[in-house]
Structure formats: structure tokens, C-alpha cells
Short mmCIF file of C-alpha atoms in Angstrom, two decimals:
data_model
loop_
_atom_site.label_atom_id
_atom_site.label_comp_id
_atom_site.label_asym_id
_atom_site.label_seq_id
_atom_site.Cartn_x
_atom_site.Cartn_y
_atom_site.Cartn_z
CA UNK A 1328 196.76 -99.32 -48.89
CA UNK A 1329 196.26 -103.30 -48.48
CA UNK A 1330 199.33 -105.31 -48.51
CA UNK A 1331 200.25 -107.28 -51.44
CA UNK A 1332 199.81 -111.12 -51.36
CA UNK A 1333 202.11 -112.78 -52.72
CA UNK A 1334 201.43 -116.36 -53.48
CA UNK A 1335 203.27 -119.99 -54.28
CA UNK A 1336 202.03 -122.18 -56.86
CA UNK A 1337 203.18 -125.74 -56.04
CA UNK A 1338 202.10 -128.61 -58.73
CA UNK A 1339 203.83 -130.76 -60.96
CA UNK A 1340 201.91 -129.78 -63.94
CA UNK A 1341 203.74 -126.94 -65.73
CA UNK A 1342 200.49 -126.14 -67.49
CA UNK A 1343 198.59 -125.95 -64.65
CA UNK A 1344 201.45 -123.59 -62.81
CA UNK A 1345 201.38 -121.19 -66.00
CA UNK A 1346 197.50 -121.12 -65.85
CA UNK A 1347 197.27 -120.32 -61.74
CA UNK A 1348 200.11 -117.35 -62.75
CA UNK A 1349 198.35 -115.59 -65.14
CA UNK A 1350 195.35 -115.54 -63.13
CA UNK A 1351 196.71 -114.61 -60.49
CA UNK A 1352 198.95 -111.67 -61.72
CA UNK A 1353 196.05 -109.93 -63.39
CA UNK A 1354 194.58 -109.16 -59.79
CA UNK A 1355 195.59 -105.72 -58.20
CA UNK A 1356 195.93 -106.89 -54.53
CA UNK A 1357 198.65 -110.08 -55.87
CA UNK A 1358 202.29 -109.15 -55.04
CA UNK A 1359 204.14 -111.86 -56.59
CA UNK A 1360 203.46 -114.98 -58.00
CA UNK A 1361 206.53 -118.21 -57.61
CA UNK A 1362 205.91 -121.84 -58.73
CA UNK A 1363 207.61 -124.48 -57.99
CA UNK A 1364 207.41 -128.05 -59.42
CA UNK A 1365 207.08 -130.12 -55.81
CA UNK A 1366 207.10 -129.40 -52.38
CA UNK A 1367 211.19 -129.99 -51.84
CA UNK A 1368 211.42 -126.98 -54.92
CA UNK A 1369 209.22 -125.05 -53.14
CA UNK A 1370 211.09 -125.69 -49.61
CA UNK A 1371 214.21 -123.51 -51.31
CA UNK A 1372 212.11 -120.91 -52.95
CA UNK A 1373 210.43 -120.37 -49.47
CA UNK A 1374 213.68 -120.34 -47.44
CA UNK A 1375 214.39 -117.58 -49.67
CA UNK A 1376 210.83 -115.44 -49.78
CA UNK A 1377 208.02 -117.23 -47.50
CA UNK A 1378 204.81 -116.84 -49.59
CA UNK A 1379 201.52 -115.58 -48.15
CA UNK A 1380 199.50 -118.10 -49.37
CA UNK A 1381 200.29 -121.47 -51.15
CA UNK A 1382 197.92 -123.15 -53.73
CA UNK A 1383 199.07 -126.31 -53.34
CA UNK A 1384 198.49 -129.96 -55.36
CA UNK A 1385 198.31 -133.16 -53.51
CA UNK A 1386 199.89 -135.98 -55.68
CA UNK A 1387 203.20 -134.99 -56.52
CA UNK A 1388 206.67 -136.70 -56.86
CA UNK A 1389 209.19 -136.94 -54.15
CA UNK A 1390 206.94 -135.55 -51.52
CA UNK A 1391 203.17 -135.65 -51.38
CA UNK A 1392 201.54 -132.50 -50.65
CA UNK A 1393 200.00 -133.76 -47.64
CA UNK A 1394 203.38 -134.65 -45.99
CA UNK A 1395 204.38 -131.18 -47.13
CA UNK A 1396 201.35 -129.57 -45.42
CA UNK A 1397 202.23 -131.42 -42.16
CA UNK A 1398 205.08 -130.05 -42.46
CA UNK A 1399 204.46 -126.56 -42.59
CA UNK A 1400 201.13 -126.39 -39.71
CA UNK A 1401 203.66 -127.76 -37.25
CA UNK A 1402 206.90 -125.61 -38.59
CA UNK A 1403 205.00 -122.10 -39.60
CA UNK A 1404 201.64 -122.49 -40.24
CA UNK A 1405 200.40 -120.54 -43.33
CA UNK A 1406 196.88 -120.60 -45.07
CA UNK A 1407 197.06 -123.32 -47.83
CA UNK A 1408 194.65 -124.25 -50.88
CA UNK A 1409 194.69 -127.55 -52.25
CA UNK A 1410 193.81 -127.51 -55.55
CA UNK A 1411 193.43 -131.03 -56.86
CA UNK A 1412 191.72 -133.51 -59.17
CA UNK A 1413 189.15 -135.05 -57.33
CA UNK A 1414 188.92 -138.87 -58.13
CA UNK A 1415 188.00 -140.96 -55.52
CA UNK A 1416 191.61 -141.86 -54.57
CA UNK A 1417 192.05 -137.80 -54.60
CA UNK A 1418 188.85 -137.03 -52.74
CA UNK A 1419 190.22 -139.00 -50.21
CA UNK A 1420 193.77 -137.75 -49.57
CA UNK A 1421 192.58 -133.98 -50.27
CA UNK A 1422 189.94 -134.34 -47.38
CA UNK A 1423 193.21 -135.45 -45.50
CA UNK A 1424 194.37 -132.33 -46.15
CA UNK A 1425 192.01 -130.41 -45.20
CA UNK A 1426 191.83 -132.10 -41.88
CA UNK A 1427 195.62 -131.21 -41.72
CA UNK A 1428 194.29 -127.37 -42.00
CA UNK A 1429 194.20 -126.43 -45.12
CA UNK A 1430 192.54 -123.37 -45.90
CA UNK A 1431 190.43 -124.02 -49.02
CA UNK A 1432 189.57 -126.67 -51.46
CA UNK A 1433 189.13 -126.26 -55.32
CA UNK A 1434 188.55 -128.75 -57.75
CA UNK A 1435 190.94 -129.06 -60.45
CA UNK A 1436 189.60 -129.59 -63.84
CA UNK A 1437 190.41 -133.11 -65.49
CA UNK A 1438 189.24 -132.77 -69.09
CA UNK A 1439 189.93 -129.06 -71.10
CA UNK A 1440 192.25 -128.16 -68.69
CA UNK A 1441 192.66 -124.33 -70.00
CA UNK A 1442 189.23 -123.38 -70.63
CA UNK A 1443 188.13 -125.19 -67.23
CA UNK A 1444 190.75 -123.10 -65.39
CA UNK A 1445 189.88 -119.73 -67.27
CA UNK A 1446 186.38 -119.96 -65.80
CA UNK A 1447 186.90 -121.15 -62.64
CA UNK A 1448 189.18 -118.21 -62.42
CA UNK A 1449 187.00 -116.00 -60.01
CA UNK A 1450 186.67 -118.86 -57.50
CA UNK A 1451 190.18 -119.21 -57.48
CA UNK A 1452 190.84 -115.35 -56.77
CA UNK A 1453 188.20 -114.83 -54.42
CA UNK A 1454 189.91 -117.97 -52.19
CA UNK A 1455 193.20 -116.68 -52.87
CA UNK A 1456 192.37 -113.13 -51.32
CA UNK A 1457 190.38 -114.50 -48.17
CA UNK A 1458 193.34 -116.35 -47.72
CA UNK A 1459 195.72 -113.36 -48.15
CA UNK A 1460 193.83 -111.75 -45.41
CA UNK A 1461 194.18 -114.28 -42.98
CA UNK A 1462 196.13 -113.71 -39.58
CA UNK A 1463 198.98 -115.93 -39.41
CA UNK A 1464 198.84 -115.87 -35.88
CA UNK A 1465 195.96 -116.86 -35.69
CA UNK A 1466 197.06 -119.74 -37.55
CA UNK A 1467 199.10 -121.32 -35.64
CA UNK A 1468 197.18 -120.51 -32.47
CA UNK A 1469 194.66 -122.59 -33.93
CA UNK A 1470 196.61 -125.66 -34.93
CA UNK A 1471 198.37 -125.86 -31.45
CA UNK A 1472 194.84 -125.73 -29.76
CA UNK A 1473 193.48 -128.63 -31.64
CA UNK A 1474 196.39 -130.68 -30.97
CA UNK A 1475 195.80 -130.40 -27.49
CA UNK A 1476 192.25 -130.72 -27.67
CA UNK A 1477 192.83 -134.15 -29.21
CA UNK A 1478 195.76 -135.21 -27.10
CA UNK A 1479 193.27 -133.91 -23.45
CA UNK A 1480 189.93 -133.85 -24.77
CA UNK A 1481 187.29 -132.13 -22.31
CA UNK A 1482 184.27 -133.52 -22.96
CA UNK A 1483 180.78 -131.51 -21.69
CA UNK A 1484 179.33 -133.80 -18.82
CA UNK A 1485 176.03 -133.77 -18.36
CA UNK A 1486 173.84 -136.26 -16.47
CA UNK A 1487 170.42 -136.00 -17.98
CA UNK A 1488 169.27 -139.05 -19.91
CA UNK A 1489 166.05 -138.10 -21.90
CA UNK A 1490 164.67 -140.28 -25.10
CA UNK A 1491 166.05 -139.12 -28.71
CA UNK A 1492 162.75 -137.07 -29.46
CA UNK A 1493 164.13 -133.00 -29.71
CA UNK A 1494 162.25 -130.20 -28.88
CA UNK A 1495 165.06 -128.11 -29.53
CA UNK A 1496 167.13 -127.40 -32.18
CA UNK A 1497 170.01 -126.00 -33.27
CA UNK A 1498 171.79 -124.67 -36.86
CA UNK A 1499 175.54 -124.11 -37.06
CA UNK A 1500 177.09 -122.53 -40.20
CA UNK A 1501 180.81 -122.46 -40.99
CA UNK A 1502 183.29 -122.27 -43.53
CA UNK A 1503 186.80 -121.91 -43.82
CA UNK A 1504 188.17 -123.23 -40.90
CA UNK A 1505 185.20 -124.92 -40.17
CA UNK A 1506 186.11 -128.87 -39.96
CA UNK A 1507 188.53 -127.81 -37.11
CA UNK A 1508 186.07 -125.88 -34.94
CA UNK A 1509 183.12 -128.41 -35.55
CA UNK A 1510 185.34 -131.21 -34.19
CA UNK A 1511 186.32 -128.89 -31.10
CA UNK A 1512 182.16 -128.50 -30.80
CA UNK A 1513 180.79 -131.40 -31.36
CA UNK A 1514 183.59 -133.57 -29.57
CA UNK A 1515 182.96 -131.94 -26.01
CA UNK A 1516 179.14 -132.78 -26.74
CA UNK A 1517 177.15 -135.96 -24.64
CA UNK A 1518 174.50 -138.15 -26.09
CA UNK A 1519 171.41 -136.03 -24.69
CA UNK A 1520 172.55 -133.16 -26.49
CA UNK A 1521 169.50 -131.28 -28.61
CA UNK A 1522 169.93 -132.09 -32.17
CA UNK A 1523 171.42 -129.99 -34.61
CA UNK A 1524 172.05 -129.51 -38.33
CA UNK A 1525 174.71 -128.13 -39.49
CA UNK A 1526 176.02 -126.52 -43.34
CA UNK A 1527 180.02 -126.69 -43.96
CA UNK A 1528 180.89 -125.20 -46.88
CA UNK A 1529 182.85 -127.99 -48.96
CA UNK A 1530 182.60 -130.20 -52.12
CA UNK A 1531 180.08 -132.85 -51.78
CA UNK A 1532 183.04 -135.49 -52.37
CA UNK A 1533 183.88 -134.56 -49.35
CA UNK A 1534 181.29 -134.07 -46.40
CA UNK A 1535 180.04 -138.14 -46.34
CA UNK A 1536 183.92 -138.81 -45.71
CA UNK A 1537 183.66 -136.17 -42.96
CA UNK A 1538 181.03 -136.83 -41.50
CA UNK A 1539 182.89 -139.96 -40.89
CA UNK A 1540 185.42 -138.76 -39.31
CA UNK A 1541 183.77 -136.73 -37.13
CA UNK A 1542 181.26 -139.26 -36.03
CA UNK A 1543 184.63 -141.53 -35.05
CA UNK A 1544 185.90 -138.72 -33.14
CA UNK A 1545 182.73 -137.72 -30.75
CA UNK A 1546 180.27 -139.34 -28.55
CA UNK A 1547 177.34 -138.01 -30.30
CA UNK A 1548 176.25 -139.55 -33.76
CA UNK A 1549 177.31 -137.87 -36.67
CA UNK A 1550 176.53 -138.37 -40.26
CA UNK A 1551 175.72 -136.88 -43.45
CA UNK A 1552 171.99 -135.36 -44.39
CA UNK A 1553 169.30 -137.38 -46.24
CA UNK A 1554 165.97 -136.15 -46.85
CA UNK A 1555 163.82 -136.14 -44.73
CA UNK A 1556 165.84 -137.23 -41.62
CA UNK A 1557 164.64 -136.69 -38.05
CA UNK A 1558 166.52 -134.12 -36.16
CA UNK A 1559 167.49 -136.16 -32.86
CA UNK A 1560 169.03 -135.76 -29.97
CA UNK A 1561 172.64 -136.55 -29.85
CA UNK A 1562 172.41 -136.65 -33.80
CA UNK A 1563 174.28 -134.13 -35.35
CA UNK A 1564 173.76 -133.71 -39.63
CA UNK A 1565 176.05 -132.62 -41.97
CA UNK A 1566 174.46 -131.39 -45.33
CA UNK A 1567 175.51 -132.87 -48.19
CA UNK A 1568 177.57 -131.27 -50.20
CA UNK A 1569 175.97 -129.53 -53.56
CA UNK A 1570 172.91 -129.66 -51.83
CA UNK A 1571 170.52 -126.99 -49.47
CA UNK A 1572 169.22 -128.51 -46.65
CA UNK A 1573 166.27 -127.03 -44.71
CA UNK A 1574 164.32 -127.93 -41.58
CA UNK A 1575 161.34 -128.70 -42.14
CA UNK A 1576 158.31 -129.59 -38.74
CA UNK A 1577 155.84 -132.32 -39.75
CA UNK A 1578 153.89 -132.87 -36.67
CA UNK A 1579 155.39 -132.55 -33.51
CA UNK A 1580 158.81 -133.83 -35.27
CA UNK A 1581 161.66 -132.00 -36.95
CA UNK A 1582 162.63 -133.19 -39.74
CA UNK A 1583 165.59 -131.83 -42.73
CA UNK A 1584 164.87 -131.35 -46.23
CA UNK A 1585 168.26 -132.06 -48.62
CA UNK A 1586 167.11 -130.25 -51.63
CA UNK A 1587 168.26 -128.53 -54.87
CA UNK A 1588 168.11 -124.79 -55.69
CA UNK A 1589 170.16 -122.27 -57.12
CA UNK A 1590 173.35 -121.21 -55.34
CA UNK A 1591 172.19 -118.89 -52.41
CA UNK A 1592 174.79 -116.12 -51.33
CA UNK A 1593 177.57 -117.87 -53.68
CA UNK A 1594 176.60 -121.16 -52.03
CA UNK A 1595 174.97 -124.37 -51.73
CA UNK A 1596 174.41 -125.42 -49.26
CA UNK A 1597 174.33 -122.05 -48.33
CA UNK A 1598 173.45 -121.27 -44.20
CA UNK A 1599 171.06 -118.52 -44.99
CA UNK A 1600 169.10 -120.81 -45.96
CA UNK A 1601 169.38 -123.45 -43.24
CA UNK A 1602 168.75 -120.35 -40.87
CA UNK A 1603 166.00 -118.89 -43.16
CA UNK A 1604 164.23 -122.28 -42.52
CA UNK A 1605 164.43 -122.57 -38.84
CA UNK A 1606 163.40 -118.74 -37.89
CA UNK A 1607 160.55 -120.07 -39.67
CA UNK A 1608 159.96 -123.73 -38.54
CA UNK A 1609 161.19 -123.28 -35.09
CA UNK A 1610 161.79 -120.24 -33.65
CA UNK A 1611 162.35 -119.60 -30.40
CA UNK A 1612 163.24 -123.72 -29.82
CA UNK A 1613 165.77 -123.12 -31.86
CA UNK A 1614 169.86 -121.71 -31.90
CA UNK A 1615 171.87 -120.80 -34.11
CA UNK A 1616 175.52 -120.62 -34.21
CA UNK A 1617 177.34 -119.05 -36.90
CA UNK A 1618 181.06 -119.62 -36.58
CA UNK A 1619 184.69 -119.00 -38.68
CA UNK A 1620 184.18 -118.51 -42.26
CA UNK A 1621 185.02 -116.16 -44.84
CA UNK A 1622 182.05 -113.83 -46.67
CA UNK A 1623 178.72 -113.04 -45.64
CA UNK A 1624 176.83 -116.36 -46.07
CA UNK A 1625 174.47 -116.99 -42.75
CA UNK A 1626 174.62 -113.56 -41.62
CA UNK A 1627 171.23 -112.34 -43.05
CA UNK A 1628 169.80 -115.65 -42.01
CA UNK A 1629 171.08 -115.48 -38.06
CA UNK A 1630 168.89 -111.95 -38.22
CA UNK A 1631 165.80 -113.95 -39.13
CA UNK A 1632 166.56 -116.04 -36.45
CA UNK A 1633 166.93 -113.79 -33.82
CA UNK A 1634 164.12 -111.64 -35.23
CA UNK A 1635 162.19 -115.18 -34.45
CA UNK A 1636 163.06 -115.97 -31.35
CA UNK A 1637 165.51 -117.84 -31.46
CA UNK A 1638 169.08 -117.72 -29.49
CA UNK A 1639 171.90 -116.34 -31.54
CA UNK A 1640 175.56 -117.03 -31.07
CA UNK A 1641 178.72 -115.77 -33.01
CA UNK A 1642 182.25 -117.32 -32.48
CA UNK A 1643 184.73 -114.17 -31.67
CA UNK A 1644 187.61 -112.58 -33.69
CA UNK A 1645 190.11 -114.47 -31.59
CA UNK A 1646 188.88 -118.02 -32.29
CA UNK A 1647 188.35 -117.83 -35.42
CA UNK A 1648 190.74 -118.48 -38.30
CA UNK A 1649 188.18 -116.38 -40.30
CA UNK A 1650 186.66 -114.00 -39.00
CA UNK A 1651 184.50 -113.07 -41.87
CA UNK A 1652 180.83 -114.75 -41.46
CA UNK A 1653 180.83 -113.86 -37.45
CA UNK A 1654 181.73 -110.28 -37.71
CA UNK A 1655 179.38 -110.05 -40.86
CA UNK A 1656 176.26 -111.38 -38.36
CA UNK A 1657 177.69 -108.83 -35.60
CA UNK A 1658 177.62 -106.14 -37.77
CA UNK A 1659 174.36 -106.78 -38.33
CA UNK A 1660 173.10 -107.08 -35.00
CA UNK A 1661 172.60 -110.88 -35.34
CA UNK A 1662 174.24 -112.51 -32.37
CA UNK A 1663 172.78 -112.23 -29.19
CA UNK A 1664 176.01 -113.91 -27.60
CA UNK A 1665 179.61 -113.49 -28.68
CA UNK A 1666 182.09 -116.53 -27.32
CA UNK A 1667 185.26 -118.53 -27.84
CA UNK A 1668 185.19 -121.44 -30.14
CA UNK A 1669 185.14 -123.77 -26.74
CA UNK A 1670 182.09 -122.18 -25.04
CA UNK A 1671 180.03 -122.96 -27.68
CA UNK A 1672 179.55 -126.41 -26.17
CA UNK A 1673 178.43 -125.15 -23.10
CA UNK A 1674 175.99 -123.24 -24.14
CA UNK A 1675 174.23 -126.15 -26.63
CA UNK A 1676 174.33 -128.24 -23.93
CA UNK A 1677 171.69 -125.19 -21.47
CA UNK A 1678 169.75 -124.47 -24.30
CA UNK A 1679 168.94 -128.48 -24.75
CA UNK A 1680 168.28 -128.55 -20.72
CA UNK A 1681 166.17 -125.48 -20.82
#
């Protein structure tokens, strides 16, 4: 039998922390349910009972819930959801968070506040339980390895210098977890890398801000999908958020489609359907790298992909902080190649040179 999760609830809305608790408590696999009011509250209820999971809100008084969430990834890392309104202000500080390593991001509702959070109720379980299922050790492995990845980066060296036209391509697909391990990719990558395109799940406030970041924080360009952008080397695009993005070959050039559609395994963008499109566009000049991430999404696609000739990596169980979308592809027979988070570089880096 599956261990109980037992969760903290930490906003300053008391409607809000009744809402998440009844929600919550109707699930089989939920333990126990504790709120707390703000983070210094919730500091003495967890001295007492340390939670599983925290859903936590980001403006709060006496102590922001980013300050609190710093907090915890250097004291005892444990997997957090922010749940916040997202104004611009709140977009802002909640990407911050999950920069910080939180786990999840959902949007709280602004207007209707009790009928929003009745329906969004499912999405709010199923990120509770992934969460609940998460290796705390693997946790904090993770958060110590970035910080010393920051503080000693090792950058791939290569010295071939070839013109921005890419023969190859490559598709990465991640979720939770996934804005850590991109920057540990994409920062060890040089300018004559082959381009790539790449689907993070998160909420389209967010992936223009972080494609920001990460383009401050690597040598290769990054930046945010628009239709009909070339796929370059050195370029690496982030799909918009909301949005599918496909590649799409028009001439001898690869270019990616930022489209609409219906939500493709539970997501848009969804990976299956970035893979989907280059099994078909590109085949065997093209990878793809499915890394941490909870469900299935990509999995089904990386088969196409292999099936087409393409090279097929999965990031292992031991680098991952969810192991979910890898072992899904594995189980599959999808991945050619299983490897650490940090030999993923590497091996971009010989497929562009091949």
C-alpha cells in the first residue's frame, strides 16, 4: 500500500486554505492536510510534522513565499507548488520561484474564487500526487548540483566554427524539474552547437521571462518561439507557453510552427507533438532528448522518432527529479541512449559534428 501524503497549505487567504483542504481530503492517497496563514506559521507547524508536499502562495505578510522557499531548498529541500495569482507583478516573482525549485506552478483564480477552484480541482490533485511521489533525496541532490554548476560552470569546448545554417536538429521535452536541467544543458553548450527546439511544460506567462533568463545564463542564444522561426545553430527555442510548436522543413531550411490545437496528452505545448513533427520532418538529422518530468507526455513521440531515424536519448532515474516522462519512453523502448543530466551536452555537441 502507497504511503499517505500529507500536505501543507500555506496562503494568507483563509478561503483559499479551506478550498485547497477539501480538495485535497477527498483523495484516497492524502494523509493529512495543515494550513497555515504565512510561512513563519507554517515554520512551527513543520517543526512539529514536516509535510510531504507544500502548496505554497507567493505574496504573503511577514515573509514572502519566495524567501520561504529559499529557505527550505538550502535547509531540507521538499517538492513545493506555488499556487498564485498571476498578474504581471506575480508572474514575475512566481517564475522566481520556480527558478528557486519549485516543483509545480498553478494559477490561482482571481475572479469566482470557489467555482474557479472547484474545477481546477483535478489539476491541483494530479500535481499534488506527482509531487507526493517525489524522492526527497533526490531533491536535494539536485539543488546542491546546480549550485555548483553555477558557482564552476563547465562549459562543452568545441573548436569548430561553421555558419548558423543547421542540418541537424534536435527536440528536448521536459517538465517538472525541467528549468533546472535545461540550464545545466544548454549552459555547457558553444555557439556552433546544432539547433534545437525545445517544449517546457509551464504557463505561457512564464516561458518569454525564461527564456530570458536562460539566454543571460549561456553562450548560445536563447529565446522564446515565434512562427515560423529558423532553427539555427547555437539558437535554442523555447515554445511559448499555451501554444504547440512543430518543426516544420521549407526548402533546405528548418523552420518551427507556434500553433494552436487542442491539448495533446493533457498538454500544450505538448512534446509528442514536437517529436511527432520531427520523426516526420527530419528524421534521422534529428535527436531527441526527453528528460525529468512527470506523466507520459513525449514518450509516444520519442518512439516515432526513433522508429525514424533519429537518435534517442532519455535522462536516467538518478538525475532526474522526476523520473516519470524518461522511464515512460524506456518502457517503451524509445531511448536509444540512457545518461546523466550532464552528458547530455556531450552528446548534442557529436551529433552536431557528425
Amino acid at each position: 500500500m502507497a504511503q499517505k501524503v500529507n500536505v501543507l497549505v500555506v496562503d494568507d487567504s483563509a478561503l483559499i486554505r479551506k478550498l485547497v483542504a477539501e480538495i485535497l481530503l477527498k483523495e484516497s492517497f492524502i494523509g493529512s492536510v495543515e494550513t497555515a496563514s504565512d510561512p513563519i506559521f507554517a515554520r512551527q507547524k513543520m517543526e512539529k510534522q514536516w509535510p510531504d508536499v507544500l502548496v505554497l502562495d507567493v505574496e504573503m505578510p511577514r515573509m514572502d513565499g519566495i524567501t520561504f522557499l529559499r529557505q527550505l531548498m538550502h535547509e531540507k529541500p521538499i517538492p513545493v507548488i506555488i499556487f498564485s495569482a498571476l498578474t504581471e507583478k506575480g508572474a514575475e516573482t512566481s517564475f522566481q520561484a520556480l527558478t528557486a525549485g519549485a516543483f509545480d506552478v498553478l494559477t490561482k483564480p482571481k475572479i469566482d474564487i470557489k467555482e474557479t477552484v472547484g474545477k481546477m480541482g483535478a489539476e491541483l490533485i494530479d500535481a499534488v500526487q506527482a509531487a507526493g511521489a517525489v524522492d526527497h533525496h533526490s531533491l536535494k541532490a539536485h539543488h546542491e548540483a546546480s549550485l555548483l554548476s553555477r558557482q564552476n560552470p563547465q562549459t562543452v569546448v568545441s573548436p569548430i566554427k561553421l555558419s548558423r545554417t543547421t542540418e541537424k536538429v534536435v527536440a528536448i521535452g521536459t517538465s517538472a524539474g525541467g528549468t533546472q536541467a535545461l540550464l545545466e544543458v544548454l549552459s555547457r553548450l558553444t555557439p556552433d552547437c546544432p539547433g534545437i527546439a525545445v517544449v517546457q511544460h509551464m504557463p505561457e506567462q512564464f516561458t518569454a521571462s525564461f527564456a530570458e533568463r536562460l539566454n543571460s545564463m549561456c553562450s548560445i542564444e536563447v529565446r522564446e518561439a515565434k512562427n515560423m522561426d529558423r532553427m539555427e545553430r547555437g539558437l535554442a527555442l523555447i515554445a511559448r507557453g499555451n501554444k504547440h510548436m512543430r518543426l516544420k522543413m521549407s526548402g533546405a531550411m528548418y523552420h518551427v510552427e507556434v500553433v494552436d490545437g487542442p491539448h495533446v496528452s493533457r498538454h500544450r505545448p505538448s512534446v509528442n507533438v514536437l517529436f511527432r513533427s520531427f520523426a516526420k520532418q527530419a528524421g534521422s538529422n534529428s535527436l531527441g532528448i526527453i528528460m525529468t518530468g512527470m506523466g507520459d507526455d513525449g514518450a509516444a513521440g520519442l518512439l516515432e522518432m526513433k522508429e525514424s531515424g533519429a537518435k534517442t536519448i532519455a535522462q536516467d532515474k538518478d538525475s532526474c527529479i522526476v523520473f516519470g516522462m524518461p522511464r515512460e519512453a524506456i518502457n517503451r523502448g524509445a531511448a536509444d541512449t540512457i545518461l546523466p543530466l550532464l552528458d547530455i551536452p556531450n552528446q548534442i555537441m557529436r551529433f552536431g559534428q557528425i
